Amino acid sequence: KLNIGVDTVQHGVEGLVYLLTESSKLMISEVDFQDSIHVLGFSDELNKSLLQLYLDNRKEIRSILGELAPRLPSYHSLEWRLDVQLASRSLRQQIKPAVTMKLHLNQNEDQTAQVLQTDPATLLHLIQQLEQALGEMKMNHCRRIVRNMK
């Protein structure tokens, strides 16, 4: 009927679904939504129709996305222990530290535990990388990206 290829229609529908789900996920305002679709180059009439479609359906889309979201485990508690091997039969003087952690998680009313073991150098490197990532999240550029991604 439209004299358009099947792939074009499919990509158009997928793009519309993506636009509505991501906008609903972030609960962006009317102004932010209009700014987002303005760059697509659609006519003003189509932009108004898309805005109305978004405003009418965003709560329902959010509820459906909430039901479809996977239930990820959440943090409950952490136990840790530092073990140091000072000597062995073959080496009388060695220092071999290890950090053992037991991570307790909650998932759907069930409690699970994961045991992790690492050496202090790797643990310090991991901490530095996480602190660096947190520091980068405070930059204005990252804040804009995260605000538009949610």
XYZ file of C-alpha atoms in Angstrom:
150
model
C 0.000 0.000 0.000
C 2.795 2.434 0.888
C 5.105 1.344 -1.934
C 7.914 1.080 0.630
C 10.150 -1.889 1.291
C 9.507 -4.201 4.222
C 12.929 -3.399 5.724
C 12.193 0.331 5.714
C 8.891 -0.147 7.540
C 10.514 -2.541 10.030
C 13.359 -0.103 10.761
C 10.861 2.740 11.151
C 8.777 0.791 13.671
C 11.889 -0.321 15.574
C 13.129 3.275 15.683
C 9.780 4.504 17.000
C 9.706 1.769 19.656
C 13.272 2.640 20.701
C 12.464 6.356 20.894
C 9.384 5.786 23.053
C 10.942 3.190 25.364
C 14.139 5.152 26.013
C 12.218 8.390 26.539
C 9.807 6.669 28.908
C 12.652 4.975 30.761
C 14.208 8.385 31.426
C 10.873 10.117 32.023
C 12.186 13.057 30.025
C 10.191 16.256 29.952
C 8.219 17.561 26.992
C 10.969 20.059 26.150
C 13.696 17.396 26.220
C 11.587 15.079 24.061
C 10.971 17.853 21.541
C 14.690 18.641 21.476
C 15.458 14.976 20.900
C 13.112 14.582 17.940
C 13.821 18.017 16.469
C 17.210 16.825 15.212
C 15.499 14.051 13.215
C 14.217 16.612 10.724
C 10.525 15.719 10.817
C 7.765 18.230 10.101
C 6.259 20.226 12.972
C 2.984 18.316 12.635
C 4.749 14.958 12.950
C 6.800 16.236 15.911
C 3.569 17.253 17.685
C 2.028 13.845 16.955
C 5.093 12.061 18.343
C 5.043 14.267 21.442
C 1.359 13.519 22.039
C 1.978 9.796 21.515
C 4.798 9.938 24.068
C 2.764 11.896 26.633
C -0.251 9.594 26.289
C 1.693 6.339 26.651
C 4.783 6.961 28.791
C 3.271 5.708 32.065
C 2.012 2.519 30.462
C 5.361 1.961 28.738
C 7.181 2.432 32.067
C 4.923 -0.095 33.796
C 5.495 -2.658 31.037
C 9.258 -2.071 31.134
C 9.182 -2.508 34.920
C 7.518 -5.894 34.539
C 9.999 -7.006 31.862
C 13.099 -5.851 33.725
C 15.268 -8.662 35.036
C 15.414 -8.957 38.788
C 19.080 -8.472 39.545
C 20.609 -9.458 42.869
C 21.035 -6.697 45.429
C 23.738 -6.220 48.032
C 23.036 -7.508 51.531
C 26.373 -7.758 53.351
C 30.073 -8.428 52.920
C 32.420 -10.517 55.033
C 36.150 -10.331 54.413
C 39.325 -11.888 55.679
C 43.018 -11.211 55.115
C 45.168 -14.349 54.905
C 48.958 -14.136 54.850
C 51.248 -17.059 54.182
C 54.553 -16.289 55.897
C 56.523 -19.418 55.085
C 56.339 -22.837 53.507
C 58.526 -25.935 53.518
C 60.485 -24.821 50.493
C 60.574 -21.071 51.172
C 61.193 -20.098 54.740
C 60.658 -16.384 54.259
C 57.879 -15.364 51.947
C 54.922 -13.087 52.325
C 51.935 -14.094 50.245
C 48.806 -12.082 51.211
C 45.304 -12.875 49.972
C 41.990 -11.134 50.578
C 38.953 -13.407 50.726
C 35.508 -11.849 50.512
C 32.098 -13.422 50.930
C 29.461 -11.307 49.235
C 25.892 -11.934 50.421
C 23.203 -11.046 47.856
C 19.407 -10.931 47.910
C 17.475 -12.053 44.862
C 13.721 -12.626 44.856
C 13.527 -13.260 48.609
C 16.428 -15.737 48.371
C 19.844 -15.098 49.833
C 22.953 -16.277 48.005
C 26.647 -15.901 48.706
C 29.605 -15.519 46.362
C 33.152 -16.150 47.566
C 35.857 -14.079 45.901
C 39.606 -14.177 46.479
C 42.291 -11.812 45.232
C 45.656 -10.416 46.156
C 45.872 -6.903 47.671
C 47.568 -5.402 44.595
C 44.701 -6.440 42.325
C 42.172 -5.226 44.885
C 43.907 -1.818 45.082
C 43.937 -1.610 41.276
C 40.213 -2.410 41.188
C 39.515 0.275 43.795
C 41.516 2.838 41.795
C 39.625 1.973 38.608
C 36.256 2.303 40.352
C 37.246 5.628 41.922
C 38.413 6.864 38.521
C 35.086 5.822 36.966
C 33.185 7.641 39.739
C 35.319 10.721 39.171
C 34.570 10.639 35.446
C 30.855 10.385 36.175
C 31.030 13.787 37.869
C 32.178 15.456 34.649
C 29.568 17.509 32.788
C 29.983 15.529 29.572
C 29.205 12.218 31.322
C 26.271 13.736 33.183
C 24.688 14.816 29.898
C 25.184 11.369 28.381
C 23.745 9.579 31.423
C 20.794 11.957 31.602
C 19.965 11.206 27.966
C 20.524 7.443 28.387
C 18.232 6.821 31.356
